[in-house]
Short mmCIF file of C-alpha atoms in Angstrom, two decimals:
data_model
loop_
_atom_site.label_atom_id
_atom_site.label_comp_id
_atom_site.label_asym_id
_atom_site.label_seq_id
_atom_site.Cartn_x
_atom_site.Cartn_y
_atom_site.Cartn_z
CA MET C 1 121.00 93.77 106.20
CA GLN C 2 119.08 91.14 104.21
CA TRP C 3 115.71 89.59 105.65
CA SER C 4 115.64 85.82 105.73
CA LYS C 5 112.34 84.30 104.46
CA GLU C 6 111.19 83.69 107.96
CA GLU C 7 111.51 87.30 108.83
CA GLU C 8 109.99 88.59 105.81
CA ALA C 9 107.16 85.93 106.42
CA ALA C 10 106.71 87.11 110.17
CA ALA C 11 106.28 90.70 109.28
CA ARG C 12 103.75 89.98 106.26
CA LYS C 13 101.87 88.31 109.00
CA ARG C 14 101.86 90.92 111.61
CA VAL C 15 100.80 93.51 109.01
CA GLU C 16 97.83 91.08 108.30
CA GLU C 17 97.04 90.98 111.99
CA ASN C 18 97.10 94.65 112.77
CA SER C 19 95.18 95.73 109.48
CA ALA C 20 92.57 93.42 109.91
CA VAL C 21 90.45 95.81 111.72
CA ARG C 22 89.80 98.94 110.06
CA VAL C 23 89.19 102.71 111.23
CA LEU C 24 85.85 103.73 110.60
CA LEU C 25 84.87 105.77 107.36
CA GLU C 26 83.51 108.71 109.22
CA GLU C 27 86.86 108.90 111.51
CA GLN C 28 89.02 108.40 108.30
CA VAL C 29 87.19 111.57 106.67
CA LYS C 30 88.11 113.62 110.01
CA TYR C 31 91.76 112.44 109.74
CA GLU C 32 91.88 113.70 106.23
CA ASN C 33 89.83 116.96 106.62
CA GLU C 34 91.92 117.80 109.77
CA ALA C 35 95.34 116.52 108.88
CA SER C 36 96.99 119.87 109.11
CA GLN C 37 95.26 120.64 112.80
CA TYR C 38 96.96 117.27 113.74
CA TRP C 39 100.21 118.22 112.76
CA ASP C 40 100.00 121.81 114.08
CA THR C 41 99.21 120.28 117.50
CA PHE C 42 102.27 118.02 117.01
CA TYR C 43 104.33 121.16 117.03
CA LYS C 44 102.87 122.92 119.48
CA VAL C 45 103.52 120.21 121.93
CA HIS C 46 106.98 118.87 120.82
CA LYS C 47 108.41 122.24 118.90
CA ASN C 48 111.62 121.66 117.52
CA LYS C 49 112.62 119.00 120.21
CA PHE C 50 111.36 115.72 118.64
CA PHE C 51 113.45 115.19 115.51
CA LYS C 52 117.29 115.33 115.37
CA ASP C 53 118.67 117.66 112.45
CA ARG C 54 119.14 115.65 109.43
CA ASN C 55 122.79 116.25 108.90
CA TRP C 56 123.05 112.94 106.64
CA LEU C 57 121.27 114.64 104.03
CA LEU C 58 124.63 116.05 102.44
CA ARG C 59 125.87 112.49 102.30
CA GLU C 60 123.06 110.60 100.88
CA PHE C 61 121.81 113.81 98.53
CA PRO C 62 124.91 115.53 97.38
CA GLU C 63 122.61 117.06 94.75
CA ILE C 64 121.56 119.53 97.64
CA ILE C 65 125.12 121.35 97.20
CA PRO C 66 125.62 123.67 94.32
CA VAL C 67 128.05 122.70 91.95
CA ASP C 68 130.56 125.53 92.27
CA GLN C 69 134.61 125.45 92.58
CA LYS C 70 134.62 128.02 94.96
CA THR C 71 132.54 126.33 97.45
CA GLU C 72 132.89 122.78 96.82
CA GLU C 73 135.86 121.98 99.00
CA LYS C 74 134.40 123.74 101.85
CA THR C 75 130.80 121.92 101.55
CA GLN C 76 132.47 118.56 101.37
CA GLU C 77 134.27 119.19 104.58
CA SER C 78 131.43 120.37 106.48
CA SER C 79 129.07 117.73 104.96
CA TRP C 80 131.23 114.88 106.09
CA ASP C 81 132.11 116.50 109.79
CA ASN C 82 128.25 116.89 110.19
CA VAL C 83 127.46 113.13 108.93
CA LYS C 84 130.02 111.81 111.72
CA THR C 85 128.25 114.05 114.18
CA GLY C 86 124.77 112.99 113.19
CA ALA C 87 125.61 109.35 112.84
CA ALA C 88 126.35 109.31 116.75
CA ASN C 89 123.67 111.23 117.98
CA CYS C 90 120.60 109.74 116.14
CA PHE C 91 121.15 106.04 116.66
CA SER C 92 117.29 105.12 117.76
CA ARG C 93 115.65 108.12 116.23
CA MET C 94 112.66 106.97 113.75
CA HIS C 95 113.13 110.30 111.65
CA CYS C 96 116.71 110.43 111.72
CA PRO C 97 118.07 106.65 110.33
CA ILE C 98 121.40 106.09 110.23
CA MET C 99 122.15 106.09 106.55
CA PRO C 100 123.73 103.62 104.09
CA GLU C 101 127.00 103.66 102.51
CA GLU C 102 127.32 105.19 98.85
CA LYS C 103 126.23 103.05 96.26
CA ASN C 104 126.77 102.25 92.60
CA LEU C 105 123.36 102.38 90.98
CA GLY C 106 122.36 102.30 87.52
CA MET C 107 120.04 104.62 85.60
CA LYS C 108 116.46 103.98 84.56
CA ARG C 109 114.37 105.74 82.03
CA CYS C 110 110.85 106.23 83.26
CA GLY C 111 107.57 106.74 81.09
CA SER C 112 105.98 110.23 80.26
CA SER C 113 103.50 112.14 82.68
CA ASP C 114 99.82 111.58 82.51
CA GLY C 115 99.60 115.22 81.85
CA PRO C 116 100.06 118.51 83.76
CA SER C 117 98.33 119.62 86.51
CA ARG C 118 95.80 122.23 86.53
CA ALA C 119 97.21 123.88 89.46
CA ARG C 120 99.11 127.11 88.41
CA SER C 121 101.45 129.49 90.27
CA HIS C 122 100.82 133.11 90.15
CA PHE C 123 103.94 133.45 88.13
CA SER C 124 103.34 130.55 85.99
CA ASN C 125 103.05 132.96 83.10
CA LEU C 126 106.35 133.97 83.21
CA ASP C 127 109.03 132.33 81.01
CA SER C 128 110.92 129.65 83.22
CA GLU C 129 114.07 130.06 80.88
CA GLU C 130 114.48 133.28 81.79
CA HIS C 131 114.53 132.50 85.58
CA SER C 132 116.83 129.52 85.28
CA GLU C 133 119.82 130.96 83.00
CA GLY C 134 120.79 133.78 85.87
CA PRO C 135 120.08 136.63 88.01
CA LEU C 136 117.11 138.77 87.02
CA LYS C 137 117.22 142.40 86.94
CA THR C 138 114.22 142.88 88.91
CA GLU C 139 113.08 141.19 92.28
CA LEU C 140 109.87 139.52 91.05
CA PHE C 141 109.81 136.76 93.78
CA PRO C 142 111.93 135.74 96.90
CA GLY C 143 114.83 133.87 95.45
CA SER C 144 114.72 135.44 91.98
CA SER C 145 118.28 136.58 92.13
CA ALA C 146 119.66 133.14 92.91
CA THR C 147 121.15 130.80 90.50
CA PHE C 148 120.70 127.84 92.29
CA ARG C 149 117.00 126.98 94.04
CA ILE C 150 115.93 124.20 96.61
CA LEU C 151 112.54 123.70 97.98
CA GLU C 152 111.87 121.24 101.02
CA VAL C 153 108.47 120.05 101.21
CA GLY C 154 107.04 119.45 104.59
CA CYS C 155 109.81 121.40 106.60
CA GLY C 156 108.49 120.93 110.13
CA ALA C 157 110.48 122.49 112.59
CA GLY C 158 113.74 122.79 110.25
CA ASN C 159 115.52 119.61 110.93
CA SER C 160 116.70 119.54 107.07
CA VAL C 161 116.38 123.25 106.82
CA PHE C 162 119.60 124.45 109.25
CA PRO C 163 121.98 121.62 108.07
CA ILE C 164 121.44 123.01 104.31
CA LEU C 165 121.47 126.65 105.37
CA ASN C 166 124.66 125.89 107.19
CA THR C 167 126.21 124.48 104.03
CA LEU C 168 124.49 127.31 101.52
CA GLN C 169 126.30 130.18 103.51
CA ASN C 170 129.26 129.14 101.28
CA ALA C 171 127.28 129.49 98.46
CA PRO C 172 125.56 133.10 98.59
CA GLU C 173 123.97 132.53 94.75
CA SER C 174 121.75 129.53 96.33
CA PHE C 175 118.22 130.09 97.81
CA LEU C 176 116.29 127.88 99.81
CA TYR C 177 112.61 127.42 99.62
CA CYS C 178 110.75 125.54 102.51
CA CYS C 179 107.02 124.76 103.30
CA ASP C 180 104.70 122.93 105.84
CA PHE C 181 100.82 122.88 106.15
CA ALA C 182 101.44 123.11 109.85
CA SER C 183 101.63 126.99 110.78
CA ARG C 184 103.17 126.34 113.83
CA ALA C 185 105.96 124.57 112.22
CA VAL C 186 106.57 127.49 109.75
CA GLU C 187 106.47 129.77 112.68
CA LEU C 188 109.26 127.49 114.47
CA VAL C 189 111.70 127.96 111.44
CA LYS C 190 111.30 131.48 111.19
CA LEU C 191 111.91 132.06 114.87
CA HIS C 192 115.15 130.13 114.77
CA SER C 193 118.36 131.81 115.47
CA SER C 194 120.00 130.53 112.11
CA TYR C 195 116.88 131.43 109.63
CA ARG C 196 118.16 134.16 107.08
CA ALA C 197 115.32 135.52 105.25
CA ALA C 198 117.98 136.56 102.59
CA GLN C 199 118.59 133.18 101.62
CA CYS C 200 115.61 131.44 102.87
CA CYS C 201 111.92 131.68 102.51
CA ALA C 202 109.80 129.55 104.90
CA PHE C 203 105.77 129.68 104.14
CA VAL C 204 102.62 127.69 104.99
CA HIS C 205 101.36 125.58 101.97
CA ASP C 206 99.46 122.48 101.50
CA VAL C 207 100.74 120.58 98.46
CA CYS C 208 97.65 118.67 98.42
CA ASP C 209 95.74 121.78 97.20
CA GLU C 210 96.11 121.88 93.71
CA ASP C 211 94.85 125.65 93.54
CA SER C 212 97.17 126.98 96.24
CA PRO C 213 100.21 128.84 94.53
CA TYR C 214 103.93 128.66 95.36
CA PRO C 215 105.72 132.08 95.94
CA PHE C 216 107.85 131.51 92.69
CA PRO C 217 106.95 130.58 89.02
CA ASP C 218 107.08 127.09 87.78
CA GLY C 219 110.12 125.52 86.16
CA ILE C 220 112.87 127.11 88.24
CA LEU C 221 113.93 124.81 90.82
CA ASP C 222 117.24 122.57 90.86
CA VAL C 223 116.22 120.30 93.75
CA ILE C 224 113.23 119.39 95.60
CA LEU C 225 113.54 117.43 99.07
CA LEU C 226 110.77 115.13 99.85
CA VAL C 227 111.76 113.31 102.74
CA PHE C 228 109.58 111.38 105.24
CA VAL C 229 106.59 113.73 103.90
CA LEU C 230 104.72 111.52 101.11
CA SER C 231 104.06 108.73 103.86
CA SER C 232 101.87 111.47 105.66
CA ILE C 233 99.35 112.21 102.70
CA HIS C 234 96.49 109.98 101.66
CA PRO C 235 97.34 107.30 98.96
CA ASP C 236 94.81 108.87 96.70
CA ARG C 237 96.30 112.12 96.60
CA MET C 238 99.98 111.02 96.22
CA GLN C 239 100.19 111.22 92.58
CA GLY C 240 98.70 114.47 92.36
CA VAL C 241 101.16 116.02 94.66
CA ILE C 242 104.19 114.38 92.72
CA ASN C 243 102.63 115.71 89.46
CA ARG C 244 102.67 119.17 90.80
CA LEU C 245 105.75 118.97 92.09
CA SER C 246 107.52 118.00 88.86
CA LYS C 247 106.31 121.03 87.16
CA LEU C 248 108.19 123.17 89.78
CA LEU C 249 111.57 121.44 88.52
CA LYS C 250 113.54 123.08 85.70
CA PRO C 251 114.66 120.55 83.18
CA GLY C 252 117.68 118.42 84.57
CA GLY C 253 116.33 119.47 88.12
CA MET C 254 116.35 116.41 90.77
CA LEU C 255 113.46 115.40 93.01
CA LEU C 256 114.97 113.73 96.10
CA PHE C 257 112.75 111.33 98.00
CA ARG C 258 113.24 109.00 101.29
CA ASP C 259 110.42 107.72 103.23
CA TYR C 260 109.28 104.69 105.20
CA GLY C 261 109.54 101.05 103.46
CA ARG C 262 107.20 98.11 103.94
CA TYR C 263 107.52 96.06 107.03
CA ASP C 264 109.32 98.69 108.72
CA LYS C 265 109.22 98.40 112.42
CA THR C 266 107.04 101.55 112.67
CA GLN C 267 104.14 99.62 110.44
CA LEU C 268 104.67 96.45 112.87
CA ARG C 269 104.02 98.23 115.96
CA PHE C 270 100.73 99.77 114.98
CA LYS C 271 98.08 97.91 116.84
CA ARG C 272 94.74 96.77 115.54
CA GLY C 273 92.11 99.55 115.11
CA HIS C 274 94.79 102.16 113.55
CA CYS C 275 94.79 100.63 109.82
CA LEU C 276 93.07 103.40 107.65
CA SER C 277 93.66 101.45 104.39
CA GLU C 278 96.19 99.08 102.92
CA ASN C 279 99.46 99.85 104.47
CA PHE C 280 98.27 103.24 105.44
CA TYR C 281 97.71 103.80 109.49
CA VAL C 282 97.01 106.43 111.78
CA ARG C 283 98.82 107.16 114.80
CA GLY C 284 97.61 107.84 118.49
CA ASP C 285 98.08 111.81 117.81
CA GLY C 286 95.99 111.78 114.44
CA THR C 287 98.91 111.90 112.19
CA ARG C 288 99.27 109.13 109.40
CA ALA C 289 102.05 107.01 107.88
CA TYR C 290 101.89 104.97 104.68
CA PHE C 291 104.64 102.28 104.11
CA PHE C 292 105.70 102.05 100.45
CA THR C 293 107.60 99.45 98.12
CA LYS C 294 110.08 100.45 95.51
CA GLY C 295 107.85 99.51 92.93
CA GLU C 296 105.15 101.94 94.10
CA VAL C 297 107.70 104.68 94.31
CA HIS C 298 108.95 103.77 90.44
CA THR C 299 105.35 103.67 89.23
CA MET C 300 104.45 107.37 90.86
CA PHE C 301 107.37 109.28 89.96
CA CYS C 302 107.56 107.83 86.40
CA LYS C 303 103.76 108.92 85.75
CA ALA C 304 105.17 112.35 86.75
CA GLY C 305 107.49 112.34 83.86
CA LEU C 306 110.73 112.23 85.86
CA ASP C 307 113.53 109.91 85.06
CA GLU C 308 114.76 107.17 88.09
CA LYS C 309 118.27 107.68 88.63
CA GLN C 310 118.07 105.92 91.94
CA ASN C 311 115.29 103.70 93.80
CA LEU C 312 116.52 101.33 96.44
CA VAL C 313 115.28 99.64 99.82
CA ASP C 314 117.56 100.19 102.59
CA ARG C 315 116.97 97.42 105.37
CA ARG C 316 118.78 97.95 108.48
CA LEU C 317 118.90 96.20 112.21
CA GLN C 318 119.47 98.92 115.02
CA VAL C 319 119.69 97.32 118.43
CA ASN C 320 118.87 99.39 121.49
CA ARG C 321 121.64 97.76 123.99
CA LYS C 322 120.25 99.39 126.90
CA LYS C 323 116.76 97.61 126.51
CA GLN C 324 118.10 94.68 124.61
CA VAL C 325 115.65 95.31 121.68
CA LYS C 326 116.54 94.74 117.88
CA MET C 327 114.62 96.94 115.32
CA HIS C 328 114.20 96.11 111.53
CA ARG C 329 114.21 99.45 109.75
CA VAL C 330 113.12 99.64 106.11
CA TRP C 331 113.14 102.59 104.15
CA VAL C 332 112.93 103.59 100.45
CA GLN C 333 115.19 106.19 98.87
CA GLY C 334 115.16 107.53 95.25
CA LYS C 335 116.56 110.21 92.96
CA PHE C 336 114.41 111.27 89.97
CA GLN C 337 115.36 113.74 87.63
CA LYS C 338 113.16 115.94 85.05
CA PRO C 339 114.09 115.45 81.49
CA LEU C 340 116.15 117.82 79.69
CA HIS C 341 114.36 117.62 76.75
CA LEU C 342 110.28 116.94 77.33
CA THR C 343 108.60 115.39 74.75
CA GLN C 344 104.72 115.46 74.39
CA LYS C 345 101.99 113.62 72.58
CA PRO C 346 100.55 115.82 69.63
CA SER C 347 97.10 115.38 71.18
CA LYS C 348 98.54 117.00 74.32
CA LEU C 349 99.95 120.35 72.78
CA VAL C 350 98.14 123.34 73.15
CA SER C 351 97.95 126.39 71.02
CA PRO C 352 99.39 129.45 72.78
CA LEU C 353 96.68 131.43 71.63
CA LEU C 354 93.81 129.19 72.65
CA SER C 355 95.57 129.08 76.27
CA HIS C 356 94.87 132.30 76.85
CA GLY C 357 91.31 132.33 75.54
#
């Protein structure tokens, strides 16, 4: 739906009101330092019952499915069946929105990266091209024999993991990595009856910690899924997170993004005293949420050296007929690709001999 000028003005006024009083600085520091603990508590309380499975992912992000003639027909059938089921079940869930119809979108070239992150994986000295061209003869890391690799960042209790694994069972050459900085969430994923260690590796990881290694080398991922995760991170750390994730992609790899948009009903519902900084809020349970604009998303991913393939604002009106309540939902969705041929400025080139010294 399109908002009227009056509706947008009312939303802007509401945000001005609920952000007039900011959380005290010492409390903001606490929310930042103990972020993982708040989410860990969240999953201890709610387990895997709070969010519904994101069966809509395969419709919005078909890039998740490996292009293979042997599995294409089966995965398309299962994805559409799941979408129909998911659309019926997740009407009013905050984290399980009804997804838009397919759109014809233009391709846009982004700028170059500000430079590589200083964080390095245990395997970052390996030849990434070797890993991307086919199965390895030696099992060096989980999923090293796979030819198609996906990473979900902020997997939670597995509401994206298991719909994806359900599809990938028809593609044994694929492998799914999933991480969360809440140890309880990762535990719930591993205890799930559908978890298959032969095709999935769940691990605890804080994407804000640049020195924390991944259990695989840089430059090997075909797809990174970043859905309703970046909004929970402090705005000052977002760019560093995206820069680091872009290094994990192979040339041509895709980063798939979806998160809260500016003036979503979640933002408008916050009361005074919950605003941390501009468009950044803390919930009653200590977890946080940021609300993006399309321009902000474009800038961040472009600075990480990724090319914009999709960047849209999805505005929807959801009606709770039982309570007779209308809810304006706003999400931002994007697809960003690592260029096939990376170009670097001469000043940023480092001699291989000096890099080891």
